[in-house]
PDB file of C-alpha atoms and ligand atoms in Angstrom:
ATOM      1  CA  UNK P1334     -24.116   4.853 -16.146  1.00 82.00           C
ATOM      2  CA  UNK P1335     -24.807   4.058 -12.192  1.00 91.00           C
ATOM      3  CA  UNK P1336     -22.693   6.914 -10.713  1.00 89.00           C
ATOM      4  CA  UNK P1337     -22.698   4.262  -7.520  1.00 95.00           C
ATOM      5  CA  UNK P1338     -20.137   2.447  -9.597  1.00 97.00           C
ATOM      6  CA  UNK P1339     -17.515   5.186  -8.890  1.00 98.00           C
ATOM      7  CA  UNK P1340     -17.957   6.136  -5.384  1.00 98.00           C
ATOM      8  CA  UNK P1341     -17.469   4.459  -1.900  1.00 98.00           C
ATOM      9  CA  UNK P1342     -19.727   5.952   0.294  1.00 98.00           C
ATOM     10  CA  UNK P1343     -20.576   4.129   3.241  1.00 97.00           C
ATOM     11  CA  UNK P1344     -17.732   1.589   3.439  1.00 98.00           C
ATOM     12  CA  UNK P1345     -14.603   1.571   5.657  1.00 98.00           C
ATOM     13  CA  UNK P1346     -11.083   1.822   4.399  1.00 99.00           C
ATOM     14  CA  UNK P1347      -8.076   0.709   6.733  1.00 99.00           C
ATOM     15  CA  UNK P1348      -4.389   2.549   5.055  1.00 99.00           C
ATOM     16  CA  UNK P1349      -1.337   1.121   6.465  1.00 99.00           C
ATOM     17  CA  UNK P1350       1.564   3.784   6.447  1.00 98.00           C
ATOM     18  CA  UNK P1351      -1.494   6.204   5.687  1.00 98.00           C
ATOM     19  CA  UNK P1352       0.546   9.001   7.993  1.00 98.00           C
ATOM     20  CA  UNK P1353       3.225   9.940   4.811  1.00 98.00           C
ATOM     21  CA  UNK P1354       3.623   9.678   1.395  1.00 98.00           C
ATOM     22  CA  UNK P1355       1.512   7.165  -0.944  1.00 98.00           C
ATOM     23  CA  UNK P1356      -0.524   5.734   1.891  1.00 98.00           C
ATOM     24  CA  UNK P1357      -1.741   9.625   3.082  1.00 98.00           C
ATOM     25  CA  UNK P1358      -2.461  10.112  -0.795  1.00 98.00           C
ATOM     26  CA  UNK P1359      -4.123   7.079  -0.595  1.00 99.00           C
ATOM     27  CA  UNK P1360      -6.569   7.975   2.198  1.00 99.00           C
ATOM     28  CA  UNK P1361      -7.513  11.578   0.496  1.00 98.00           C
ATOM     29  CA  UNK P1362      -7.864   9.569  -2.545  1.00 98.00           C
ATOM     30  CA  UNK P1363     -10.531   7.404  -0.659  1.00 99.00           C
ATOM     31  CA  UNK P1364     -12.265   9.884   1.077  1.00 98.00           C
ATOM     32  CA  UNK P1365     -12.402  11.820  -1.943  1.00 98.00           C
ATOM     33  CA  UNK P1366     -14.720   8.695  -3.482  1.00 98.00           C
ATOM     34  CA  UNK P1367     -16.883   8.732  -0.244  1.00 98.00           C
ATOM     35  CA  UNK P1368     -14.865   6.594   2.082  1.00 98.00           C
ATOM     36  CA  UNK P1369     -13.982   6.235   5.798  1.00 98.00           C
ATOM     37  CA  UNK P1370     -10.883   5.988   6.640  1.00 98.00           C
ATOM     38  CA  UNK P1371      -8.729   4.567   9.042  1.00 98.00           C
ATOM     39  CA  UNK P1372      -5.106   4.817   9.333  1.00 98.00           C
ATOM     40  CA  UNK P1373      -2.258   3.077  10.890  1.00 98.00           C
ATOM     41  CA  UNK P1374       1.340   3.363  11.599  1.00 98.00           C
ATOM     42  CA  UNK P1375       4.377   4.091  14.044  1.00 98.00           C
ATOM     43  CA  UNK P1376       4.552   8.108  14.902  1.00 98.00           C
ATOM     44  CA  UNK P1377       1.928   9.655  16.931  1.00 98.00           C
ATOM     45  CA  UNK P1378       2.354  12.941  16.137  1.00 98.00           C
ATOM     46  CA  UNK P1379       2.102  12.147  12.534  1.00 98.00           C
ATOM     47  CA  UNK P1380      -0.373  10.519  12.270  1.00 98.00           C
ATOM     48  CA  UNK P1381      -2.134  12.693  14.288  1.00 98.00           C
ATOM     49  CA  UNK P1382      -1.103  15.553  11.861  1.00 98.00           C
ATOM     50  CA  UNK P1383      -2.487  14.186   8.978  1.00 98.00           C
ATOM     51  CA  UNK P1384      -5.652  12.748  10.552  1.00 98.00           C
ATOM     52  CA  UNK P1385      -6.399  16.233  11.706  1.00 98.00           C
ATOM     53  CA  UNK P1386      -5.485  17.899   8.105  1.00 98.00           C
ATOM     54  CA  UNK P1387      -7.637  15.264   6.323  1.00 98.00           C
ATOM     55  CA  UNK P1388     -10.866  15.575   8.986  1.00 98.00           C
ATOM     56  CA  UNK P1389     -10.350  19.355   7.715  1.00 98.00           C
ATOM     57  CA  UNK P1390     -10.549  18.904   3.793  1.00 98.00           C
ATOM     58  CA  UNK P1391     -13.187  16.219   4.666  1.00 98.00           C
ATOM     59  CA  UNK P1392     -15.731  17.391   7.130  1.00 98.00           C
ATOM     60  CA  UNK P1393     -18.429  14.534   6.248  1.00 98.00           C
ATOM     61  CA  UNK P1394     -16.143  11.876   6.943  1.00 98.00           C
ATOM     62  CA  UNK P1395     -14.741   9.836   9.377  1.00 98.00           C
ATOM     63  CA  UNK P1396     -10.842   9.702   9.416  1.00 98.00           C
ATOM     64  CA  UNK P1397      -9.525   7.308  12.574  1.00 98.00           C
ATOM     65  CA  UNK P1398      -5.651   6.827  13.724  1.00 98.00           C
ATOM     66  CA  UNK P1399      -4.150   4.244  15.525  1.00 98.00           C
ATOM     67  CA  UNK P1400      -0.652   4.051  16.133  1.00 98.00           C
ATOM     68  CA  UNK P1401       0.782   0.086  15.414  1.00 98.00           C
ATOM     69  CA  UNK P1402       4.389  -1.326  13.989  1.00 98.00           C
ATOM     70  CA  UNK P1403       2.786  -3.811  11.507  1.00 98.00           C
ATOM     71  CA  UNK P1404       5.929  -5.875  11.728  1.00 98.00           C
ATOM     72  CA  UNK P1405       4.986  -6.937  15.089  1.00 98.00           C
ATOM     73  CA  UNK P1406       2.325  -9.690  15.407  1.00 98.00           C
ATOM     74  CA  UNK P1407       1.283  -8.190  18.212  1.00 98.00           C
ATOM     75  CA  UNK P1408       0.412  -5.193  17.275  1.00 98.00           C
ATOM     76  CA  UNK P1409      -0.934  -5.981  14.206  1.00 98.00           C
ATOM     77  CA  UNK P1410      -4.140  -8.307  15.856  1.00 98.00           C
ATOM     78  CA  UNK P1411      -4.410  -4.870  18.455  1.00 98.00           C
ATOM     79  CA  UNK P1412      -4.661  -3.143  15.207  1.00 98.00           C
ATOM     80  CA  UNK P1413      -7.332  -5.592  13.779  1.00 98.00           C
ATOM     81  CA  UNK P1414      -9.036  -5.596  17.184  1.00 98.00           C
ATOM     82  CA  UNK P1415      -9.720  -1.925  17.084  1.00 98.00           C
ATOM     83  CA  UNK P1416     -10.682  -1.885  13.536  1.00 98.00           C
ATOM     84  CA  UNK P1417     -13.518  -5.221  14.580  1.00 98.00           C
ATOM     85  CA  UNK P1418     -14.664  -2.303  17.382  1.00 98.00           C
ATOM     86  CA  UNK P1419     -15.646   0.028  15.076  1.00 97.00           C
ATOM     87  CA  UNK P1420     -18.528  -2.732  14.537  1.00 97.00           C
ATOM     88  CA  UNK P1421     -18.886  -1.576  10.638  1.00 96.00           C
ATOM     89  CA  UNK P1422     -16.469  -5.199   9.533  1.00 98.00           C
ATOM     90  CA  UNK P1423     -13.992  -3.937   6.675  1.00 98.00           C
ATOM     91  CA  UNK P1424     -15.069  -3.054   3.218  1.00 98.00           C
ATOM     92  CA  UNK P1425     -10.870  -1.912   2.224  1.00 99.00           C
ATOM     93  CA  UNK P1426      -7.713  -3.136   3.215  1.00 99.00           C
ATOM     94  CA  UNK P1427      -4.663  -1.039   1.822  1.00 99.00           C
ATOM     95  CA  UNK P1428      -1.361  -2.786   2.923  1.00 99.00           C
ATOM     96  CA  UNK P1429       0.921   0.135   1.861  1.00 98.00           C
ATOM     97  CA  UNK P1430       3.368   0.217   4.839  1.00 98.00           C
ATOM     98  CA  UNK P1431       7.221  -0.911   3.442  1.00 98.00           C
ATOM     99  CA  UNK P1432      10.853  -0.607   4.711  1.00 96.00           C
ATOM    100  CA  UNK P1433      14.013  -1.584   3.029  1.00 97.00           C
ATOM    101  CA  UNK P1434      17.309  -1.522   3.656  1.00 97.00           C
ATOM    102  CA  UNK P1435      19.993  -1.820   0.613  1.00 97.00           C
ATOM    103  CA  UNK P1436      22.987  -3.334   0.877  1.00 98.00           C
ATOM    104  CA  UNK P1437      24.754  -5.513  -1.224  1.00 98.00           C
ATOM    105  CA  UNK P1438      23.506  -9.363  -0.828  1.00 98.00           C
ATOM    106  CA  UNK P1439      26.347 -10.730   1.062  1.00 98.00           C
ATOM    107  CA  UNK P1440      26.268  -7.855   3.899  1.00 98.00           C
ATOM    108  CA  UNK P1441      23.089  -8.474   5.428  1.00 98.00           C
ATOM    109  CA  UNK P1442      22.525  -9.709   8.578  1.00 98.00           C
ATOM    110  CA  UNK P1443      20.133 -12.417   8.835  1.00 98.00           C
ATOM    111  CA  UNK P1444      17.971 -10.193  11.258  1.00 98.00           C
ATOM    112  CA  UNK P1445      18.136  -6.960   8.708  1.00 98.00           C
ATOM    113  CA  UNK P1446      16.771  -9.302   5.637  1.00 98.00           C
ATOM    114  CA  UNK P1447      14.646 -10.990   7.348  1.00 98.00           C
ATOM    115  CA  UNK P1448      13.202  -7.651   8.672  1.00 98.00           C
ATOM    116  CA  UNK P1449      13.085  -6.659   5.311  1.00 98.00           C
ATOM    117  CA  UNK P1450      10.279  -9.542   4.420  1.00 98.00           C
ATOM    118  CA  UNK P1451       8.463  -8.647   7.726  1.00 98.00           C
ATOM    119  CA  UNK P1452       7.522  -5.434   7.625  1.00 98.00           C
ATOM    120  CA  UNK P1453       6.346  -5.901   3.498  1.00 98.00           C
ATOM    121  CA  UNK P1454       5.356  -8.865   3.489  1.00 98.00           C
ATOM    122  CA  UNK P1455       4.849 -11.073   6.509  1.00 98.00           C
ATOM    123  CA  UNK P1456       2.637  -7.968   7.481  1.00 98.00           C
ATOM    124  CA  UNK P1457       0.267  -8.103   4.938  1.00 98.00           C
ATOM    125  CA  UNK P1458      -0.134 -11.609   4.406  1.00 98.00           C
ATOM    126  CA  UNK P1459      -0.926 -11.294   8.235  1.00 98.00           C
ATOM    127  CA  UNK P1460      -3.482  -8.573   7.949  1.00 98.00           C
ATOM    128  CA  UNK P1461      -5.586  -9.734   5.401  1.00 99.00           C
ATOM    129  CA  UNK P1462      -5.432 -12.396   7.210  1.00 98.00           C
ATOM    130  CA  UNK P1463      -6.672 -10.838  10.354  1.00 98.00           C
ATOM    131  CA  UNK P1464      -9.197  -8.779   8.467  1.00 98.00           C
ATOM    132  CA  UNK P1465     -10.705 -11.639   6.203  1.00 98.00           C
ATOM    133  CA  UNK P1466     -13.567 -11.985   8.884  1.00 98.00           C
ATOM    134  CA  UNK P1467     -14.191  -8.110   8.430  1.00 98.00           C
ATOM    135  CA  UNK P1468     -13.943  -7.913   5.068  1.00 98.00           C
ATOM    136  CA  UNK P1469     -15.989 -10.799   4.319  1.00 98.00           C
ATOM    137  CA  UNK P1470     -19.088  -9.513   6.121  1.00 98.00           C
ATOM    138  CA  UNK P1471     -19.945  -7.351   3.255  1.00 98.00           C
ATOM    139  CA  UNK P1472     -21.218  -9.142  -0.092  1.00 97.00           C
ATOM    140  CA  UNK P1473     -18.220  -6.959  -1.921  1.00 98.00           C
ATOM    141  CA  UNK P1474     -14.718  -5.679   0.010  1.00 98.00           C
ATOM    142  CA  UNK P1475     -11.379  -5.201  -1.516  1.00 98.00           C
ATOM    143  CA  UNK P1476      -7.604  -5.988  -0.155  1.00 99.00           C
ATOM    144  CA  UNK P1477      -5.316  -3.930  -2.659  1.00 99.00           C
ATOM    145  CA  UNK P1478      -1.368  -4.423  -2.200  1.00 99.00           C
ATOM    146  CA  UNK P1479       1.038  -1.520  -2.289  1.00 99.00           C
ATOM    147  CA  UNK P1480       4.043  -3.722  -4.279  1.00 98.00           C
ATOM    148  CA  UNK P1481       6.809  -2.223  -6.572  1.00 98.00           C
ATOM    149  CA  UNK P1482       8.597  -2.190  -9.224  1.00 98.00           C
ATOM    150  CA  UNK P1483      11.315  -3.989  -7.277  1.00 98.00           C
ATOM    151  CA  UNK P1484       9.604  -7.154  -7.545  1.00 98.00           C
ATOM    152  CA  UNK P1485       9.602  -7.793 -11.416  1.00 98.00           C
ATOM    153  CA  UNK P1486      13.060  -6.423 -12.044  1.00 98.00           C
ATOM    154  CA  UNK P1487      16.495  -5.562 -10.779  1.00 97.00           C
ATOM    155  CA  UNK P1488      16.181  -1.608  -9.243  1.00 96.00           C
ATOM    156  CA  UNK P1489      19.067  -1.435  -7.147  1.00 95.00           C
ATOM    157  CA  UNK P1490      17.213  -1.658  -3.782  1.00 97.00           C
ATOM    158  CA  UNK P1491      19.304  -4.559  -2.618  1.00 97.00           C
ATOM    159  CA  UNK P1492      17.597  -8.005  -2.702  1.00 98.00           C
ATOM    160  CA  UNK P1493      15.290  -8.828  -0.339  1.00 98.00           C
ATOM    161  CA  UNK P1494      13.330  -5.641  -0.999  1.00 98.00           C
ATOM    162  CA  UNK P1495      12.511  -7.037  -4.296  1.00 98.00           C
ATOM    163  CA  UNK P1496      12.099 -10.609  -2.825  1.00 98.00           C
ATOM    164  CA  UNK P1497       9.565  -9.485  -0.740  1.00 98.00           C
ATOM    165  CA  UNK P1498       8.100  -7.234  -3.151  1.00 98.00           C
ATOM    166  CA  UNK P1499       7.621 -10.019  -5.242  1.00 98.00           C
ATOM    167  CA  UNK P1500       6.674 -12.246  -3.007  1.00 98.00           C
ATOM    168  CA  UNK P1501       3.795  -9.313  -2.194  1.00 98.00           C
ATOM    169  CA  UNK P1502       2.771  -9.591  -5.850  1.00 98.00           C
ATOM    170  CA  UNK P1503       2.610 -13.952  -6.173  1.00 98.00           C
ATOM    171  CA  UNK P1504       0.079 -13.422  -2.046  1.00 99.00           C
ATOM    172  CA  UNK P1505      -1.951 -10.943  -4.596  1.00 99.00           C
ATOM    173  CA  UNK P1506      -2.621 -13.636  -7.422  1.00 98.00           C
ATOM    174  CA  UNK P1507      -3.080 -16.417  -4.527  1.00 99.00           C
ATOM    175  CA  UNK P1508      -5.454 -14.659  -2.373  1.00 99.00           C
ATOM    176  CA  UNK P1509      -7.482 -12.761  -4.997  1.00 99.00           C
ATOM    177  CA  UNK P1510      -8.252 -16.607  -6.595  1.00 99.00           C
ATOM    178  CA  UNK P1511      -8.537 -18.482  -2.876  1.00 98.00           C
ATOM    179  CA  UNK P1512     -10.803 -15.408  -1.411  1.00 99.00           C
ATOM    180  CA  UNK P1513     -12.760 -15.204  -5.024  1.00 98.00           C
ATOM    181  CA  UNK P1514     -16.000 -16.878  -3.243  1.00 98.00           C
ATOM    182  CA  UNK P1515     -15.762 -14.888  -0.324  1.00 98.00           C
ATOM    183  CA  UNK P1516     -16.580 -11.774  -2.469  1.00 98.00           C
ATOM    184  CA  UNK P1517     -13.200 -10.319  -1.547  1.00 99.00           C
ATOM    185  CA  UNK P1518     -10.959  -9.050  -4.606  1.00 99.00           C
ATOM    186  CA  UNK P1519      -7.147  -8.641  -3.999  1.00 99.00           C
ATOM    187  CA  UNK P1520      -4.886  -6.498  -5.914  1.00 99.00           C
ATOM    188  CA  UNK P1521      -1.497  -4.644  -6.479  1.00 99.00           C
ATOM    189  CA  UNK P1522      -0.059  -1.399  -7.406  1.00 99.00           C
ATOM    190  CA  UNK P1523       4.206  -1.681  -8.423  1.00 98.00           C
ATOM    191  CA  UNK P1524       5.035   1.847  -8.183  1.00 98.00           C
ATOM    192  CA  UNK P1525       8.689   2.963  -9.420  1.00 98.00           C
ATOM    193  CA  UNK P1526      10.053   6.146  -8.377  1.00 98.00           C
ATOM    194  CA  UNK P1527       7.791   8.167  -6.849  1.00 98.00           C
ATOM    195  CA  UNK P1528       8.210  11.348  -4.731  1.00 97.00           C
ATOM    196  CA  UNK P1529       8.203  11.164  -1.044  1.00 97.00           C
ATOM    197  CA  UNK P1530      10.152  11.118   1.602  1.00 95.00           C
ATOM    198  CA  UNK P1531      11.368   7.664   0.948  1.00 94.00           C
ATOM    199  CA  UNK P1532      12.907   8.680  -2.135  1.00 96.00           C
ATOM    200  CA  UNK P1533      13.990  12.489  -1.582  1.00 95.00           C
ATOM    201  CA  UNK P1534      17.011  11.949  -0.900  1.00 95.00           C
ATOM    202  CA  UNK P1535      18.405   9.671  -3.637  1.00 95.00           C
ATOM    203  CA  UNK P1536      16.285  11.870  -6.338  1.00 96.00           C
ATOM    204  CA  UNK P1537      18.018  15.033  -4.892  1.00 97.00           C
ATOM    205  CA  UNK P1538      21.264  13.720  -6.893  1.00 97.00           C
ATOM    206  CA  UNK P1539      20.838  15.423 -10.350  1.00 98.00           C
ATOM    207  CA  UNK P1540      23.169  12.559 -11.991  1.00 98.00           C
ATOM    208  CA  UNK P1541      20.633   9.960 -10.449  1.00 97.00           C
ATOM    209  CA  UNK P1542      17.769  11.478 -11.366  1.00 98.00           C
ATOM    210  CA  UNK P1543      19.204  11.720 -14.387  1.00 98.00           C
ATOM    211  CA  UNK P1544      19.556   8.259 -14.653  1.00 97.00           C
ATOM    212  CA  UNK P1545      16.080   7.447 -13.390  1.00 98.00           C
ATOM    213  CA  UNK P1546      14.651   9.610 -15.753  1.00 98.00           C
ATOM    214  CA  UNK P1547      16.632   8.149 -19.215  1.00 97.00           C
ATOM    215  CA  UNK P1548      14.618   4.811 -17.923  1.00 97.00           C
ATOM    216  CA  UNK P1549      11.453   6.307 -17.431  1.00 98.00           C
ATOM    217  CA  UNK P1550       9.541   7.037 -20.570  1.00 98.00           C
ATOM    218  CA  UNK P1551       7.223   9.324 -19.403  1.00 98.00           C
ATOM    219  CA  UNK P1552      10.519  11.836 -18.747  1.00 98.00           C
ATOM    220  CA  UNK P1553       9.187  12.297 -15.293  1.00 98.00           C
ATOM    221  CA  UNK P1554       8.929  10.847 -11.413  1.00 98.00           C
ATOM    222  CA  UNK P1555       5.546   9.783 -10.577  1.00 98.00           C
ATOM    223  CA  UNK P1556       3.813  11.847  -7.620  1.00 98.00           C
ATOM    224  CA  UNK P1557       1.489   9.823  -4.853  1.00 98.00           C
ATOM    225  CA  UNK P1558      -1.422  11.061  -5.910  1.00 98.00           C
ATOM    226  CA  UNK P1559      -0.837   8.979  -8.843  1.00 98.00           C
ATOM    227  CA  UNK P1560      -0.733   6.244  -7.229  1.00 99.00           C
ATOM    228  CA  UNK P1561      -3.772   6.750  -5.062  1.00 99.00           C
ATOM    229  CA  UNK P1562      -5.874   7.039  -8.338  1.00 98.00           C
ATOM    230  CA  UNK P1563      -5.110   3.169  -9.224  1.00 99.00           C
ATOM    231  CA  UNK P1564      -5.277   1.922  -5.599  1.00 99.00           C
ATOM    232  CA  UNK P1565      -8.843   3.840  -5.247  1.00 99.00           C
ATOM    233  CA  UNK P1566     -10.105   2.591  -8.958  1.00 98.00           C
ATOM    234  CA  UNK P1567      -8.774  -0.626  -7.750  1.00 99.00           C
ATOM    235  CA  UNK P1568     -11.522  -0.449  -4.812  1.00 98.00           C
ATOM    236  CA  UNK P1569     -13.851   0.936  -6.712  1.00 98.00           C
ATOM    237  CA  UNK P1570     -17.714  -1.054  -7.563  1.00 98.00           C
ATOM    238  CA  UNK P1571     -16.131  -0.331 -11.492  1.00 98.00           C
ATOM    239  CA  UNK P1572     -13.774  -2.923 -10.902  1.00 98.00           C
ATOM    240  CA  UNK P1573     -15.736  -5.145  -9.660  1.00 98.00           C
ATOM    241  CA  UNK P1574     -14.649  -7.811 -12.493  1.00 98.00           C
ATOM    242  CA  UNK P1575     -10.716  -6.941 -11.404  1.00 99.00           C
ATOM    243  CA  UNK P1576      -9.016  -9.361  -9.580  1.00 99.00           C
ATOM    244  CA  UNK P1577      -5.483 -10.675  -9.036  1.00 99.00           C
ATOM    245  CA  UNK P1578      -4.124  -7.933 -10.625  1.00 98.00           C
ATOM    246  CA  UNK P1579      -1.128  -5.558 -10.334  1.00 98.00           C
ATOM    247  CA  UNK P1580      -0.957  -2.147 -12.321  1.00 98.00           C
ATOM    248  CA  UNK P1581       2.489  -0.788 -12.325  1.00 98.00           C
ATOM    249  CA  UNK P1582       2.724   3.059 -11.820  1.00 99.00           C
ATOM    250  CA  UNK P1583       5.524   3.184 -13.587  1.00 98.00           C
ATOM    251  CA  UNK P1584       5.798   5.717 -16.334  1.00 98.00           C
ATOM    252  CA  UNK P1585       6.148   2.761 -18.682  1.00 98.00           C
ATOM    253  CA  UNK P1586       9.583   2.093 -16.862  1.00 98.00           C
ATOM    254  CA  UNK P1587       8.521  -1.900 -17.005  1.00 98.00           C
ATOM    255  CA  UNK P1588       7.940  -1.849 -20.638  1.00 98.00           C
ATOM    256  CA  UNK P1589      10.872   0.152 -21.481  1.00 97.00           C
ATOM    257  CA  UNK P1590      13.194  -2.484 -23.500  1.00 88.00           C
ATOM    258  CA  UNK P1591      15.742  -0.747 -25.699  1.00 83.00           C
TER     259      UNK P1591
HETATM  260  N1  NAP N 809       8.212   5.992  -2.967  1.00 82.22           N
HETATM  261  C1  NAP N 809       8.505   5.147  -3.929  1.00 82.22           C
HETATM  262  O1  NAP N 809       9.200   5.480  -4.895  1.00 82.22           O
HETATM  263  C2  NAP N 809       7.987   3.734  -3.874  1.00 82.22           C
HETATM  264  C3  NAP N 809       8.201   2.918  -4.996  1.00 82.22           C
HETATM  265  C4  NAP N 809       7.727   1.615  -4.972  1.00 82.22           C
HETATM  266  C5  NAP N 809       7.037   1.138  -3.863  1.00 82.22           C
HETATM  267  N2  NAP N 809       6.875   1.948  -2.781  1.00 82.22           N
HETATM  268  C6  NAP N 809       6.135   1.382  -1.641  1.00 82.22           C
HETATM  269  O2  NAP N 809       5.120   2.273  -1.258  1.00 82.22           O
HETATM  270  C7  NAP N 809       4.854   2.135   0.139  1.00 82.22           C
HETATM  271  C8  NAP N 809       4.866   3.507   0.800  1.00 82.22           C
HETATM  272  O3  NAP N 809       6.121   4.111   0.570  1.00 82.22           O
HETATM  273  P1  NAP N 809       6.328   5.693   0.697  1.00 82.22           P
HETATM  274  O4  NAP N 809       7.348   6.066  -0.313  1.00 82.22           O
HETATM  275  O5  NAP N 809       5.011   6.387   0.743  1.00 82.22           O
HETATM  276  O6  NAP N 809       7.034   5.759   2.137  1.00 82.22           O
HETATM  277  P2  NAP N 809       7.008   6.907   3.256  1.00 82.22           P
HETATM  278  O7  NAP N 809       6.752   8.242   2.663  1.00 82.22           O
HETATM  279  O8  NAP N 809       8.251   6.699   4.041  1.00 82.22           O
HETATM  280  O9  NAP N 809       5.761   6.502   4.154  1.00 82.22           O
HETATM  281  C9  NAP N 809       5.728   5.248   4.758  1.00 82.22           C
HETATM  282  C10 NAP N 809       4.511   5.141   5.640  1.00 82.22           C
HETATM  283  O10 NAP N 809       4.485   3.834   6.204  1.00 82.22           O
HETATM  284  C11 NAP N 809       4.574   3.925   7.631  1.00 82.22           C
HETATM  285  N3  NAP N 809       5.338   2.786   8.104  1.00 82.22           N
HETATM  286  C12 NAP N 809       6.613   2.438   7.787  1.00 82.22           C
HETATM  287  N4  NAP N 809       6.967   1.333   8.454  1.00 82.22           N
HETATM  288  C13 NAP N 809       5.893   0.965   9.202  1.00 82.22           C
HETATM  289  C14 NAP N 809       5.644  -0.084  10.116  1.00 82.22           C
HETATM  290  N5  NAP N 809       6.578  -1.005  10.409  1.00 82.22           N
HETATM  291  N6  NAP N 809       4.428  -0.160  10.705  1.00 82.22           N
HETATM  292  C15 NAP N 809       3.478   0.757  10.428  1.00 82.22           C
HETATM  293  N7  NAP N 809       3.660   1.778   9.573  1.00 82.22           N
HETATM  294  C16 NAP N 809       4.854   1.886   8.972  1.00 82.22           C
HETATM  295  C17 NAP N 809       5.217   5.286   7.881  1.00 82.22           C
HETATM  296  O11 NAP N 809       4.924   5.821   9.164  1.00 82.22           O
HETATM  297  P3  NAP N 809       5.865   5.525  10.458  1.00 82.22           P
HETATM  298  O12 NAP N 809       7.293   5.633   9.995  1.00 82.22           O
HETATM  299  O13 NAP N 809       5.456   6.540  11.451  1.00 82.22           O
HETATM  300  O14 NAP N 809       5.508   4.134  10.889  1.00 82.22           O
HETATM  301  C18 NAP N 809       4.550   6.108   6.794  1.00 82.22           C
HETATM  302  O15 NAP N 809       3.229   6.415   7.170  1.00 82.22           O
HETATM  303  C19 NAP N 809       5.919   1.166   0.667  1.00 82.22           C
HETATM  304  O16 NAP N 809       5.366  -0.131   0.748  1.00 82.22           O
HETATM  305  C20 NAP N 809       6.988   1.204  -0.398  1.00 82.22           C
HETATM  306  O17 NAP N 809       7.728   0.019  -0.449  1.00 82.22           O
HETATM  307  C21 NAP N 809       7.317   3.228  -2.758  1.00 82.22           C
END
């Protein structure tokens, strides 16, 4: 076995929403394998917490911040600009960063659903996008797609979560077929429940988490380390024949009939 084939060393990993939760997982998961990484999102002063926590754990790497909103267009090509300055192109695009806001259908405002779709999915298609020049200067990069759950099944997040969700998983098959040639593979992770700040709230109900657990046949909620481990195998050379995928990290929730 070529230990290469599970480690990233050398190549450059951009995290979207990398400051909290799965996407900060996600970044210790990559430097773990070898990576650098950079990470994006909206607070300073987290981000700058975490990059300083992970250049601790990881002395031999390089972990980079940049603060962006990637539901602004704007912001999302200054984000891709500083990325291209690094010089290195893009071996690893994780679009993790997500928002929702449930209501029931019929109370949205056309600007709050529509939000909704920009921030998970407008940004991503737009960043791989953006990056596709980057990524596509090495013979082998990777796009992987932080979707949910929420878009193969009803989970009470109010529609257009799971319409963009969806619509996150359908850019994964698309891309990972169209960008095939260009040595680029695209993929998914559909989490359910999984513990972070996101979801601390809701989970702190014992009757919900009740609930959540009776449809979760592992008995348990998922953590985002657990997460991290697909997204990185995902990226890893030992996937190399993986494309167009999307592993749910689930507990078995989406196979759970009756
Ligand atoms: N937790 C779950 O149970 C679960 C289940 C299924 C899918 N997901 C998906 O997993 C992803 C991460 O969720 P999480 O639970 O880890 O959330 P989280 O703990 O709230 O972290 C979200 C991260 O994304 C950043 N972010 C949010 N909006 C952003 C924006 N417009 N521009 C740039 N960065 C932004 C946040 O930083 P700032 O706020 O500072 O920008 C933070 O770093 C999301 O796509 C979510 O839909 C989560």
């Amino acid at each position: 076995m070529d230990p290469k084939r599970w480690r990233l060393d050398g190549q450059l990993a951009l995290v979207t929403g990398g400051s909290a939760g799965i996407g900060r997982a996600i970044a210790r998961e990559l430097l773990g394998f070898g990576a650098d990484v950079l990470l994006a999102a909206r607070d300073v002063a987290a981000l700058d917490a975490v990059r300083a926590e992970l250049m601790e754990d990881f002395p031999d790497r390089d972990v980079q911040a940049f603060v962006a909103d990637v539901a602004d267009d704007e912001q999302r090509r200054e984000l891709l600009d500083w990325v291209e300055d690094f010089g290195e192109g893009l071996h690893i695009l994780v679009n993790n960063a997500g928002g929702n806001l449930t209501k029931a259908a019929t109370d949205y405002t056309e600007d709050e659903w529509r939000q909704v779709f920009e921030v998970n999915v407008f940004s991503a298609f737009e960043l791989s996008r953006y990056a596709h020049p980057l990524l596509t200067r090495h013979a082998a990069s990777s796009i992987v797609n932080v979707g949910s759950v929420s878009g193969a099944t009803h989970v009470r997040t109010g529609a257009p979560y799971g319409m963009s969700k969806a619509a996150m998983h359908q850019m994964t098959r698309n891309l990972a077929v169209e960008w095939a040639e260009d040595g680029v593979r695209v993929n998914a992770v559909a989490p359910w429940y999984i513990r972070t700040r996101r979801t601390s709230d809701k989970l702190a109900d014992p009757d919900y988490l009740d609930e959540v657990l009776l449809r979760t046949p592992l008995g348990r909620i998922g953590e985002p380390e657990e997460v991290a481990a697909a997204v990185a195998f995902l990226c890893l050379p030992a996937s190399a024949y993986i494309t167009g995928e999307c592993i749910a990290v689930d507990g078995g929730f989406l196979r759970y009939g009756f």
